[in-house]
Amino acid sequence: MRKKLIITAVLASVMVMCFAQKPHKIMFYNMENFFDTIDDPETNDEEFLPDGAKRWNTAKYDKKLRNMERVLFDIAAIDRNYPAVIGVSEIENRSILEDIASTRKLLPARYAICHYDSPDLRGVDVAFLYRPDVFKLEGSADIPVRIASLPNWRTRGIVTMWGTIDGEPFLFMVAHWPSRLGGKEASDPKRLAAASQVKHIVDSVMAANPATKVVVMGDLNDDATDASVVEGLSAKGKIKDVKAGDMFNPFIALLKERIRQIRPDALLMGEVLEDASNKVAYDVRRRYFVDGELDSVMNYPFRTAIVNFMRGRDSGPELKNTVMSIVENYPPQVVACNMNLLGTHDTPRILTALVDDFDGSREEKAARHLTKNQMEVARDRLQMAVFLQFTLPGCPSVYYGDEALMEGYKDPFNRRTYPWGREDKEILGFFRHLGRLRREREELRLGSIRFFAAGDKHLGFTRSYEERSARFM
């Protein structure tokens, strides 16, 4: 089998690779805004200067440097062996890596650097630290991420290096794909474009030398089950499913295994916009529950159905059908812990979504607020929507500020700061009351559901568990 591995992470991921003659540690770490204290006139780094918003001075820089030294050394101390290759993201320049490599605890590894300045507006780069005694570098390149329809768009490139480990050919790639700014759905095409370019490189290398071991790592700004990874990279979560042209993504299994070690009753939840039981993407049926990849998902179908009912687009039957479809299609243990949401950072504030579909420019959205009449209607609809969120099967999840009557369009207007001291006390109390009701009534947490009315703008259903039941109309 051709060995092509993808390591995805937001913070850190460590993999022990046994492709070569003996195992070696390969890892990725997002160093989270590791800037120096010197102004670069070519980038927007003003926030991380001594007089900038972060008051980023030498003392803070040195503290972060010590923290990076400690983390990387602790990883090396696991088996008293320094990682052979370390991919990193969010470092401002080469000097950051030079400082890290020269710290007292990491100096014995004698790390070399593979780095290129990226065109990112803030100036953050991706790069590699590698041990020349293990990985024999033969070449490297910085491959830009391009989208034909956005010729002036700039983002981090794909830093690539190739060489050998124990005489076997390796290709390493590290990337920091485009963020979700503007919402996941709107920004998906950018990450899919980045994935397509990575996959093109992988396919080209494998065609030239099928014996090459390929490792892709980085902060992909997507989950291991998202389209950019599953379809864009053709990444499979199980070795047995990997076929010619596919990549192996160990992250789902690793994540779930580690979660269970830390807390046996913890959940692995996926961000799936559709019915996760029968989702088909790129002609491939997803197997989130069949293969036990996920324990639960974000319940976007419920959100869509509730909003449509509240807006008068559905008189009740569609909401009933959506609820029963999820209840009947998902395993019961998944239904009970589905993430019932109304607001997220990828959607408009629920208060706004219940009355206003305005889709103007960024400047127009920044200046636009609900009118007094809209606010009154939205307030009433919100209470009914939240009532359904807390009483339908699943686990209600409140996006911060929805309980305080915050409004706003899609990102970034749904991310405003919490209105401390200016919350709507009545609405806040309503949320709290529903929370207490759900905590006190097992049938709301674990019970089955049966609709006895769904039409003419009315809903009626019963939640039942063992000898208890609750009837809502």
GROMACS .gro file of C-alpha atoms in nm:
model
  473
    1MET     CA    1   0.000   0.000   0.000
    2ARG     CA    2   0.124   0.347  -0.080
    3LYS     CA    3   0.169   0.533   0.241
    4LYS     CA    4   0.024   0.883   0.237
    5LEU     CA    5  -0.063   1.033   0.572
    6ILE     CA    6  -0.244   1.349   0.666
    7ILE     CA    7  -0.213   1.509   1.008
    8THR     CA    8  -0.467   1.781   1.078
    9ALA     CA    9  -0.484   1.988   1.392
   10VAL     CA   10  -0.568   2.325   1.535
   11LEU     CA   11  -0.309   2.319   1.809
   12ALA     CA   12  -0.091   2.015   1.815
   13SER     CA   13  -0.069   1.667   1.673
   14VAL     CA   14   0.202   1.410   1.721
   15MET     CA   15   0.242   1.097   1.512
   16VAL     CA   16   0.489   0.815   1.551
   17MET     CA   17   0.568   0.697   1.200
   18CYS     CA   18   0.697   0.349   1.133
   19PHE     CA   19   0.720   0.381   0.756
   20ALA     CA   20   1.097   0.395   0.767
   21GLN     CA   21   1.323   0.129   0.919
   22LYS     CA   22   1.260   0.254   1.273
   23PRO     CA   23   0.990   0.476   1.425
   24HIS     CA   24   1.026   0.853   1.421
   25LYS     CA   25   0.809   1.125   1.569
   26ILE     CA   26   0.649   1.367   1.326
   27MET     CA   27   0.441   1.652   1.465
   28PHE     CA   28   0.256   1.973   1.388
   29TYR     CA   29   0.201   2.270   1.618
   30ASN     CA   30   0.005   2.590   1.566
   31MET     CA   31   0.210   2.845   1.759
   32GLU     CA   32  -0.080   3.089   1.774
   33ASN     CA   33   0.032   3.438   1.676
   34PHE     CA   34   0.401   3.405   1.754
   35PHE     CA   35   0.521   3.750   1.646
   36ASP     CA   36   0.846   3.925   1.723
   37THR     CA   37   0.839   4.278   1.868
   38ILE     CA   38   0.975   4.455   1.559
   39ASP     CA   39   0.750   4.636   1.313
   40ASP     CA   40   0.745   4.493   0.961
   41PRO     CA   41   0.627   4.773   0.729
   42GLU     CA   42   0.520   4.515   0.469
   43THR     CA   43   0.262   4.341   0.693
   44ASN     CA   44  -0.022   4.423   0.930
   45ASP     CA   45   0.161   4.331   1.250
   46GLU     CA   46   0.082   4.652   1.440
   47GLU     CA   47  -0.133   4.466   1.693
   48PHE     CA   48   0.175   4.274   1.811
   49LEU     CA   49   0.409   4.561   1.884
   50PRO     CA   50   0.511   4.711   2.220
   51ASP     CA   51   0.270   5.003   2.162
   52GLY     CA   52   0.008   4.792   1.984
   53ALA     CA   53  -0.324   4.656   2.110
   54LYS     CA   54  -0.157   4.346   2.259
   55ARG     CA   55   0.128   4.544   2.419
   56TRP     CA   56   0.357   4.277   2.274
   57ASN     CA   57   0.692   4.343   2.440
   58THR     CA   58   1.014   4.151   2.504
   59ALA     CA   59   0.889   4.005   2.832
   60LYS     CA   60   0.582   3.856   2.663
   61TYR     CA   61   0.791   3.731   2.372
   62ASP     CA   62   1.038   3.559   2.604
   63LYS     CA   63   0.756   3.397   2.802
   64LYS     CA   64   0.601   3.255   2.485
   65LEU     CA   65   0.943   3.132   2.373
   66ARG     CA   66   0.991   2.950   2.705
   67ASN     CA   67   0.646   2.797   2.672
   68MET     CA   68   0.723   2.668   2.323
   69GLU     CA   69   1.050   2.524   2.449
   70ARG     CA   70   0.872   2.345   2.732
   71VAL     CA   71   0.599   2.197   2.512
   72LEU     CA   72   0.836   2.068   2.245
   73PHE     CA   73   1.078   1.930   2.503
   74ASP     CA   74   0.795   1.754   2.689
   75ILE     CA   75   0.699   1.584   2.365
   76ALA     CA   76   1.060   1.478   2.313
   77ALA     CA   77   1.075   1.350   2.671
   78ILE     CA   78   0.793   1.101   2.610
   79ASP     CA   79   1.044   0.855   2.468
   80ARG     CA   80   1.363   1.061   2.505
   81ASN     CA   81   1.373   1.127   2.135
   82TYR     CA   82   1.334   1.464   1.966
   83PRO     CA   83   1.073   1.478   1.684
   84ALA     CA   84   1.234   1.426   1.345
   85VAL     CA   85   1.009   1.684   1.176
   86ILE     CA   86   0.803   1.962   1.332
   87GLY     CA   87   0.558   2.151   1.114
   88VAL     CA   88   0.447   2.488   1.253
   89SER     CA   89   0.204   2.765   1.167
   90GLU     CA   90   0.138   3.123   1.277
   91ILE     CA   91   0.500   3.230   1.317
   92GLU     CA   92   0.591   3.575   1.188
   93ASN     CA   93   0.930   3.501   1.036
   94ARG     CA   94   1.241   3.286   1.034
   95SER     CA   95   1.390   3.454   1.340
   96ILE     CA   96   1.114   3.301   1.556
   97LEU     CA   97   1.226   2.954   1.451
   98GLU     CA   98   1.592   3.040   1.506
   99ASP     CA   99   1.512   3.146   1.862
  100ILE     CA  100   1.313   2.828   1.928
  101ALA     CA  101   1.582   2.600   1.787
  102SER     CA  102   1.850   2.767   1.997
  103THR     CA  103   1.673   2.735   2.332
  104ARG     CA  104   1.870   2.535   2.586
  105LYS     CA  105   1.643   2.229   2.594
  106LEU     CA  106   1.601   2.204   2.215
  107LEU     CA  107   1.957   2.291   2.113
  108PRO     CA  108   2.076   1.925   2.137
  109ALA     CA  109   1.841   1.833   1.851
  110ARG     CA  110   2.029   2.077   1.623
  111TYR     CA  111   1.715   2.159   1.431
  112ALA     CA  112   1.747   2.302   1.080
  113ILE     CA  113   1.481   2.530   0.930
  114CYS     CA  114   1.271   2.523   0.615
  115HIS     CA  115   1.089   2.854   0.588
  116TYR     CA  116   0.950   3.094   0.330
  117ASP     CA  117   0.793   3.437   0.383
  118SER     CA  118   0.425   3.412   0.294
  119PRO     CA  119   0.205   3.679   0.129
  120ASP     CA  120  -0.036   3.666   0.424
  121LEU     CA  121  -0.155   4.017   0.511
  122ARG     CA  122  -0.060   3.976   0.879
  123GLY     CA  123   0.269   3.816   0.782
  124VAL     CA  124   0.216   3.481   0.956
  125ASP     CA  125   0.395   3.186   0.795
  126VAL     CA  126   0.411   2.808   0.798
  127ALA     CA  127   0.745   2.629   0.819
  128PHE     CA  128   0.938   2.322   0.932
  129LEU     CA  129   1.196   2.244   1.195
  130TYR     CA  130   1.374   1.919   1.111
  131ARG     CA  131   1.664   1.709   1.237
  132PRO     CA  132   1.930   1.684   0.964
  133ASP     CA  133   2.064   1.368   1.128
  134VAL     CA  134   1.732   1.194   1.056
  135PHE     CA  135   1.577   1.371   0.760
  136LYS     CA  136   1.819   1.427   0.471
  137LEU     CA  137   1.682   1.732   0.291
  138GLU     CA  138   1.706   1.726  -0.088
  139GLY     CA  139   1.490   2.025  -0.176
  140SER     CA  140   1.202   2.251  -0.077
  141ALA     CA  141   0.948   2.489  -0.227
  142ASP     CA  142   0.676   2.733  -0.127
  143ILE     CA  143   0.370   2.668  -0.343
  144PRO     CA  144   0.114   2.950  -0.347
  145VAL     CA  145  -0.257   2.882  -0.298
  146ARG     CA  146  -0.447   3.041  -0.586
  147ILE     CA  147  -0.810   3.082  -0.685
  148ALA     CA  148  -0.871   3.192  -1.043
  149SER     CA  149  -1.180   3.394  -0.953
  150LEU     CA  150  -0.989   3.585  -0.680
  151PRO     CA  151  -0.667   3.698  -0.852
  152ASN     CA  152  -0.576   3.950  -0.578
  153TRP     CA  153  -0.650   3.721  -0.286
  154ARG     CA  154  -0.355   3.644  -0.060
  155THR     CA  155  -0.303   3.363   0.192
  156ARG     CA  156  -0.032   3.136   0.330
  157GLY     CA  157   0.138   2.907   0.081
  158ILE     CA  158   0.204   2.534   0.106
  159VAL     CA  159   0.561   2.482   0.229
  160THR     CA  160   0.695   2.158   0.087
  161MET     CA  161   1.021   1.975   0.150
  162TRP     CA  162   1.147   1.642   0.028
  163GLY     CA  163   1.433   1.409   0.108
  164THR     CA  164   1.495   1.074   0.276
  165ILE     CA  165   1.465   0.906   0.615
  166ASP     CA  166   1.671   0.588   0.651
  167GLY     CA  167   1.713   0.591   0.274
  168GLU     CA  168   1.337   0.604   0.202
  169PRO     CA  169   1.194   0.898   0.004
  170PHE     CA  170   0.964   1.136   0.195
  171LEU     CA  171   0.761   1.441   0.100
  172PHE     CA  172   0.641   1.671   0.379
  173MET     CA  173   0.385   1.947   0.330
  174VAL     CA  174   0.264   2.198   0.589
  175ALA     CA  175  -0.023   2.439   0.529
  176HIS     CA  176  -0.248   2.685   0.705
  177TRP     CA  177  -0.563   2.690   0.498
  178PRO     CA  178  -0.796   2.993   0.469
  179SER     CA  179  -0.997   3.077   0.778
  180ARG     CA  180  -1.374   3.061   0.823
  181LEU     CA  181  -1.405   3.440   0.821
  182GLY     CA  182  -1.746   3.519   0.678
  183GLY     CA  183  -1.887   3.183   0.786
  184LYS     CA  184  -1.802   2.823   0.712
  185GLU     CA  185  -2.030   2.785   0.412
  186ALA     CA  186  -1.914   3.106   0.245
  187SER     CA  187  -1.546   3.025   0.299
  188ASP     CA  188  -1.561   2.654   0.210
  189PRO     CA  189  -1.459   2.710  -0.156
  190LYS     CA  190  -1.127   2.860  -0.046
  191ARG     CA  191  -1.034   2.557   0.164
  192LEU     CA  192  -1.151   2.323  -0.110
  193ALA     CA  193  -0.923   2.510  -0.351
  194ALA     CA  194  -0.630   2.470  -0.111
  195ALA     CA  195  -0.710   2.099  -0.073
  196SER     CA  196  -0.724   2.056  -0.449
  197GLN     CA  197  -0.377   2.203  -0.487
  198VAL     CA  198  -0.235   1.984  -0.212
  199LYS     CA  199  -0.391   1.676  -0.371
  200HIS     CA  200  -0.251   1.773  -0.711
  201ILE     CA  201   0.099   1.791  -0.564
  202VAL     CA  202   0.057   1.455  -0.390
  203ASP     CA  203  -0.071   1.288  -0.707
  204SER     CA  204   0.213   1.432  -0.915
  205VAL     CA  205   0.477   1.310  -0.671
  206MET     CA  206   0.322   0.964  -0.644
  207ALA     CA  207   0.303   0.934  -1.021
  208ALA     CA  208   0.674   1.017  -1.048
  209ASN     CA  209   0.781   0.787  -0.762
  210PRO     CA  210   0.515   0.558  -0.609
  211ALA     CA  211   0.756   0.462  -0.328
  212THR     CA  212   0.742   0.814  -0.180
  213LYS     CA  213   0.592   0.848   0.168
  214VAL     CA  214   0.380   1.164   0.175
  215VAL     CA  215   0.286   1.350   0.494
  216VAL     CA  216   0.047   1.647   0.486
  217MET     CA  217   0.001   1.845   0.807
  218GLY     CA  218  -0.120   2.181   0.926
  219ASP     CA  219  -0.404   2.391   1.055
  220LEU     CA  220  -0.664   2.326   0.787
  221ASN     CA  221  -0.937   2.534   0.955
  222ASP     CA  222  -1.171   2.240   0.896
  223ASP     CA  223  -1.264   1.925   1.079
  224ALA     CA  224  -1.138   1.583   0.979
  225THR     CA  225  -1.486   1.501   0.846
  226ASP     CA  226  -1.531   1.818   0.637
  227ALA     CA  227  -1.543   1.819   0.258
  228SER     CA  228  -1.199   1.977   0.213
  229VAL     CA  229  -1.040   1.679   0.389
  230VAL     CA  230  -1.272   1.395   0.294
  231GLU     CA  231  -1.333   1.495  -0.067
  232GLY     CA  232  -1.060   1.748  -0.145
  233LEU     CA  233  -0.780   1.525  -0.016
  234SER     CA  234  -0.969   1.198  -0.060
  235ALA     CA  235  -0.872   1.115   0.297
  236LYS     CA  236  -1.003   0.802   0.464
  237GLY     CA  237  -1.025   0.747   0.838
  238LYS     CA  238  -0.950   0.375   0.828
  239ILE     CA  239  -0.656   0.198   0.664
  240LYS     CA  240  -0.885  -0.071   0.523
  241ASP     CA  241  -1.077   0.193   0.324
  242VAL     CA  242  -0.767   0.346   0.161
  243LYS     CA  243  -0.747   0.272  -0.211
  244ALA     CA  244  -0.519   0.389  -0.488
  245GLY     CA  245  -0.517   0.768  -0.495
  246ASP     CA  246  -0.649   0.804  -0.138
  247MET     CA  247  -0.481   0.942   0.171
  248PHE     CA  248  -0.503   0.808   0.524
  249ASN     CA  249  -0.625   1.045   0.795
  250PRO     CA  250  -0.554   0.901   1.142
  251PHE     CA  251  -0.682   1.208   1.322
  252ILE     CA  252  -1.043   1.092   1.377
  253ALA     CA  253  -0.937   0.766   1.540
  254LEU     CA  254  -0.659   0.935   1.738
  255LEU     CA  255  -0.890   1.208   1.859
  256LYS     CA  256  -1.163   0.969   1.967
  257GLU     CA  257  -0.915   0.737   2.139
  258ARG     CA  258  -0.757   1.023   2.332
  259ILE     CA  259  -1.095   1.172   2.424
  260ARG     CA  260  -1.202   0.838   2.571
  261GLN     CA  261  -0.877   0.813   2.767
  262ILE     CA  262  -0.929   1.154   2.923
  263ARG     CA  263  -1.300   1.114   2.985
  264PRO     CA  264  -1.482   0.791   2.893
  265ASP     CA  265  -1.823   0.962   2.869
  266ALA     CA  266  -1.703   1.254   2.651
  267LEU     CA  267  -1.852   1.302   2.304
  268LEU     CA  268  -1.691   1.347   1.964
  269MET     CA  269  -1.921   1.580   1.774
  270GLY     CA  270  -1.908   1.668   1.405
  271GLU     CA  271  -2.016   1.980   1.219
  272VAL     CA  272  -2.251   1.836   0.956
  273LEU     CA  273  -2.502   2.072   0.796
  274GLU     CA  274  -2.736   1.804   0.660
  275ASP     CA  275  -2.896   1.483   0.785
  276ALA     CA  276  -2.575   1.306   0.885
  277SER     CA  277  -2.722   0.958   0.846
  278ASN     CA  278  -2.764   0.976   0.470
  279LYS     CA  279  -2.537   1.258   0.357
  280VAL     CA  280  -2.387   1.204   0.012
  281ALA     CA  281  -2.100   1.429  -0.093
  282TYR     CA  282  -1.910   1.397  -0.419
  283ASP     CA  283  -2.102   1.075  -0.490
  284VAL     CA  284  -1.979   0.917  -0.166
  285ARG     CA  285  -2.215   0.831   0.119
  286ARG     CA  286  -2.079   0.946   0.453
  287ARG     CA  287  -2.054   0.683   0.729
  288TYR     CA  288  -2.043   0.899   1.040
  289PHE     CA  289  -2.256   0.666   1.254
  290VAL     CA  290  -2.216   0.334   1.073
  291ASP     CA  291  -1.840   0.331   1.133
  292GLY     CA  292  -1.865   0.504   1.470
  293GLU     CA  293  -1.669   0.808   1.352
  294LEU     CA  294  -1.890   1.050   1.545
  295ASP     CA  295  -2.099   1.034   1.860
  296SER     CA  296  -2.313   1.331   1.770
  297VAL     CA  297  -2.352   1.619   1.526
  298MET     CA  298  -2.462   1.980   1.517
  299ASN     CA  299  -2.836   1.968   1.449
  300TYR     CA  300  -2.864   2.221   1.167
  301PRO     CA  301  -3.175   2.051   1.018
  302PHE     CA  302  -3.369   2.134   1.337
  303ARG     CA  303  -3.254   2.496   1.319
  304THR     CA  304  -3.365   2.535   0.959
  305ALA     CA  305  -3.702   2.375   1.030
  306ILE     CA  306  -3.765   2.588   1.340
  307VAL     CA  307  -3.674   2.912   1.162
  308ASN     CA  308  -3.900   2.824   0.867
  309PHE     CA  309  -4.188   2.747   1.103
  310MET     CA  310  -4.139   3.070   1.295
  311ARG     CA  311  -4.118   3.271   0.972
  312GLY     CA  312  -4.442   3.123   0.837
  313ARG     CA  313  -4.272   2.938   0.553
  314ASP     CA  314  -4.406   2.612   0.694
  315SER     CA  315  -4.736   2.561   0.876
  316GLY     CA  316  -4.606   2.265   1.076
  317PRO     CA  317  -4.577   1.951   0.860
  318GLU     CA  318  -4.220   2.018   0.746
  319LEU     CA  319  -4.101   2.074   1.102
  320LYS     CA  320  -4.264   1.749   1.210
  321ASN     CA  321  -4.114   1.562   0.914
  322THR     CA  322  -3.765   1.700   0.986
  323VAL     CA  323  -3.781   1.602   1.353
  324MET     CA  324  -3.913   1.254   1.283
  325SER     CA  325  -3.663   1.198   1.002
  326ILE     CA  326  -3.373   1.270   1.239
  327VAL     CA  327  -3.527   1.065   1.521
  328GLU     CA  328  -3.586   0.766   1.293
  329ASN     CA  329  -3.259   0.785   1.097
  330TYR     CA  330  -3.011   0.846   1.381
  331PRO     CA  331  -2.916   0.587   1.644
  332PRO     CA  332  -3.108   0.666   1.966
  333GLN     CA  333  -2.790   0.748   2.158
  334VAL     CA  334  -2.702   1.006   1.892
  335VAL     CA  335  -3.052   1.161   1.899
  336ALA     CA  336  -3.027   1.212   2.276
  337CYS     CA  337  -2.704   1.411   2.251
  338ASN     CA  338  -2.759   1.593   1.920
  339MET     CA  339  -2.646   1.953   1.948
  340ASN     CA  340  -2.974   2.144   1.911
  341LEU     CA  341  -2.866   2.491   1.806
  342LEU     CA  342  -3.030   2.811   1.692
  343GLY     CA  343  -2.725   3.034   1.666
  344THR     CA  344  -2.359   2.971   1.580
  345HIS     CA  345  -2.064   3.177   1.461
  346ASP     CA  346  -2.143   3.053   1.108
  347THR     CA  347  -2.502   3.182   1.101
  348PRO     CA  348  -2.676   3.515   1.162
  349ARG     CA  349  -2.788   3.574   1.519
  350ILE     CA  350  -3.113   3.384   1.568
  351LEU     CA  351  -3.292   3.705   1.671
  352THR     CA  352  -3.201   3.859   1.335
  353ALA     CA  353  -3.267   3.540   1.136
  354LEU     CA  354  -3.624   3.526   1.267
  355VAL     CA  355  -3.725   3.855   1.099
  356ASP     CA  356  -3.460   3.986   0.859
  357ASP     CA  357  -3.296   3.829   0.552
  358PHE     CA  358  -3.102   4.141   0.454
  359ASP     CA  359  -2.789   4.053   0.255
  360GLY     CA  360  -2.626   4.384   0.172
  361SER     CA  361  -2.265   4.497   0.189
  362ARG     CA  362  -2.044   4.465   0.494
  363GLU     CA  363  -2.077   4.837   0.558
  364GLU     CA  364  -2.456   4.824   0.532
  365LYS     CA  365  -2.476   4.530   0.772
  366ALA     CA  366  -2.253   4.707   1.023
  367ALA     CA  367  -2.489   5.005   1.034
  368ARG     CA  368  -2.818   4.815   1.018
  369HIS     CA  369  -3.021   4.715   1.324
  370LEU     CA  370  -3.367   4.574   1.379
  371THR     CA  371  -3.645   4.831   1.395
  372LYS     CA  372  -3.866   4.856   1.703
  373ASN     CA  373  -4.143   4.660   1.529
  374GLN     CA  374  -3.898   4.395   1.406
  375MET     CA  375  -3.754   4.361   1.754
  376GLU     CA  376  -4.099   4.301   1.906
  377VAL     CA  377  -4.180   4.031   1.650
  378ALA     CA  378  -3.834   3.873   1.680
  379ARG     CA  379  -3.858   3.868   2.058
  380ASP     CA  380  -4.186   3.673   2.051
  381ARG     CA  381  -4.057   3.433   1.785
  382LEU     CA  382  -3.735   3.378   1.976
  383GLN     CA  383  -3.920   3.255   2.283
  384MET     CA  384  -4.118   3.003   2.079
  385ALA     CA  385  -3.805   2.892   1.891
  386VAL     CA  386  -3.611   2.845   2.214
  387PHE     CA  387  -3.903   2.655   2.366
  388LEU     CA  388  -3.880   2.408   2.077
  389GLN     CA  389  -3.501   2.395   2.107
  390PHE     CA  390  -3.529   2.285   2.472
  391THR     CA  391  -3.824   2.046   2.437
  392LEU     CA  392  -3.746   1.858   2.114
  393PRO     CA  393  -3.513   1.552   2.129
  394GLY     CA  394  -3.148   1.645   2.165
  395CYS     CA  395  -2.926   1.862   2.379
  396PRO     CA  396  -2.986   2.238   2.353
  397SER     CA  397  -2.680   2.453   2.291
  398VAL     CA  398  -2.703   2.828   2.339
  399TYR     CA  399  -2.471   3.054   2.139
  400TYR     CA  400  -2.343   3.319   2.378
  401GLY     CA  401  -2.555   3.633   2.373
  402ASP     CA  402  -2.869   3.478   2.224
  403GLU     CA  403  -3.003   3.459   2.579
  404ALA     CA  404  -2.929   3.832   2.617
  405LEU     CA  405  -3.123   3.931   2.301
  406MET     CA  406  -2.819   4.009   2.086
  407GLU     CA  407  -2.875   4.074   1.716
  408GLY     CA  408  -2.642   4.064   1.414
  409TYR     CA  409  -2.587   3.929   1.066
  410LYS     CA  410  -2.326   3.670   0.968
  411ASP     CA  411  -1.963   3.683   1.080
  412PRO     CA  412  -1.828   3.919   1.203
  413PHE     CA  413  -2.155   4.079   1.314
  414ASN     CA  414  -2.261   3.770   1.509
  415ARG     CA  415  -1.943   3.788   1.719
  416ARG     CA  416  -1.993   4.116   1.904
  417THR     CA  417  -1.901   4.124   2.271
  418TYR     CA  418  -2.150   4.014   2.534
  419PRO     CA  419  -2.366   4.304   2.663
  420TRP     CA  420  -2.273   4.275   3.030
  421GLY     CA  421  -2.523   4.467   3.243
  422ARG     CA  422  -2.749   4.532   2.943
  423GLU     CA  423  -2.904   4.188   2.904
  424ASP     CA  424  -3.279   4.154   2.854
  425LYS     CA  425  -3.362   4.016   3.198
  426GLU     CA  426  -3.696   3.869   3.095
  427ILE     CA  427  -3.547   3.672   2.805
  428LEU     CA  428  -3.253   3.564   3.020
  429GLY     CA  429  -3.497   3.439   3.282
  430PHE     CA  430  -3.693   3.253   3.014
  431PHE     CA  431  -3.378   3.064   2.908
  432ARG     CA  432  -3.300   2.979   3.269
  433HIS     CA  433  -3.653   2.852   3.329
  434LEU     CA  434  -3.632   2.620   3.028
  435GLY     CA  435  -3.294   2.495   3.146
  436ARG     CA  436  -3.436   2.408   3.488
  437LEU     CA  437  -3.739   2.241   3.328
  438ARG     CA  438  -3.521   2.021   3.111
  439ARG     CA  439  -3.293   1.931   3.403
  440GLU     CA  440  -3.592   1.831   3.617
  441ARG     CA  441  -3.779   1.630   3.352
  442GLU     CA  442  -3.613   1.310   3.230
  443GLU     CA  443  -3.860   1.277   2.946
  444LEU     CA  444  -3.717   1.597   2.794
  445ARG     CA  445  -3.364   1.458   2.807
  446LEU     CA  446  -3.420   1.092   2.723
  447GLY     CA  447  -3.778   1.052   2.609
  448SER     CA  448  -3.932   0.950   2.278
  449ILE     CA  449  -4.146   1.192   2.079
  450ARG     CA  450  -4.488   1.157   1.919
  451PHE     CA  451  -4.664   1.435   1.729
  452PHE     CA  452  -5.042   1.460   1.762
  453ALA     CA  453  -5.072   1.788   1.569
  454ALA     CA  454  -4.868   1.948   1.290
  455GLY     CA  455  -5.049   2.186   1.060
  456ASP     CA  456  -5.239   2.512   1.032
  457LYS     CA  457  -4.954   2.686   1.222
  458HIS     CA  458  -4.995   2.455   1.522
  459LEU     CA  459  -4.770   2.191   1.672
  460GLY     CA  460  -4.847   1.932   1.936
  461PHE     CA  461  -4.620   1.656   2.064
  462THR     CA  462  -4.564   1.430   2.362
  463ARG     CA  463  -4.228   1.339   2.514
  464SER     CA  464  -4.235   1.009   2.705
  465TYR     CA  465  -3.980   0.822   2.915
  466GLU     CA  466  -4.066   0.516   3.125
  467GLU     CA  467  -4.370   0.619   3.335
  468ARG     CA  468  -4.340   0.993   3.277
  469SER     CA  469  -4.463   1.204   2.989
  470ALA     CA  470  -4.498   1.570   2.900
  471ARG     CA  471  -4.750   1.706   2.650
  472PHE     CA  472  -4.686   2.029   2.458
  473MET     CA  473  -4.926   2.220   2.232
   0.00000   0.00000   0.00000
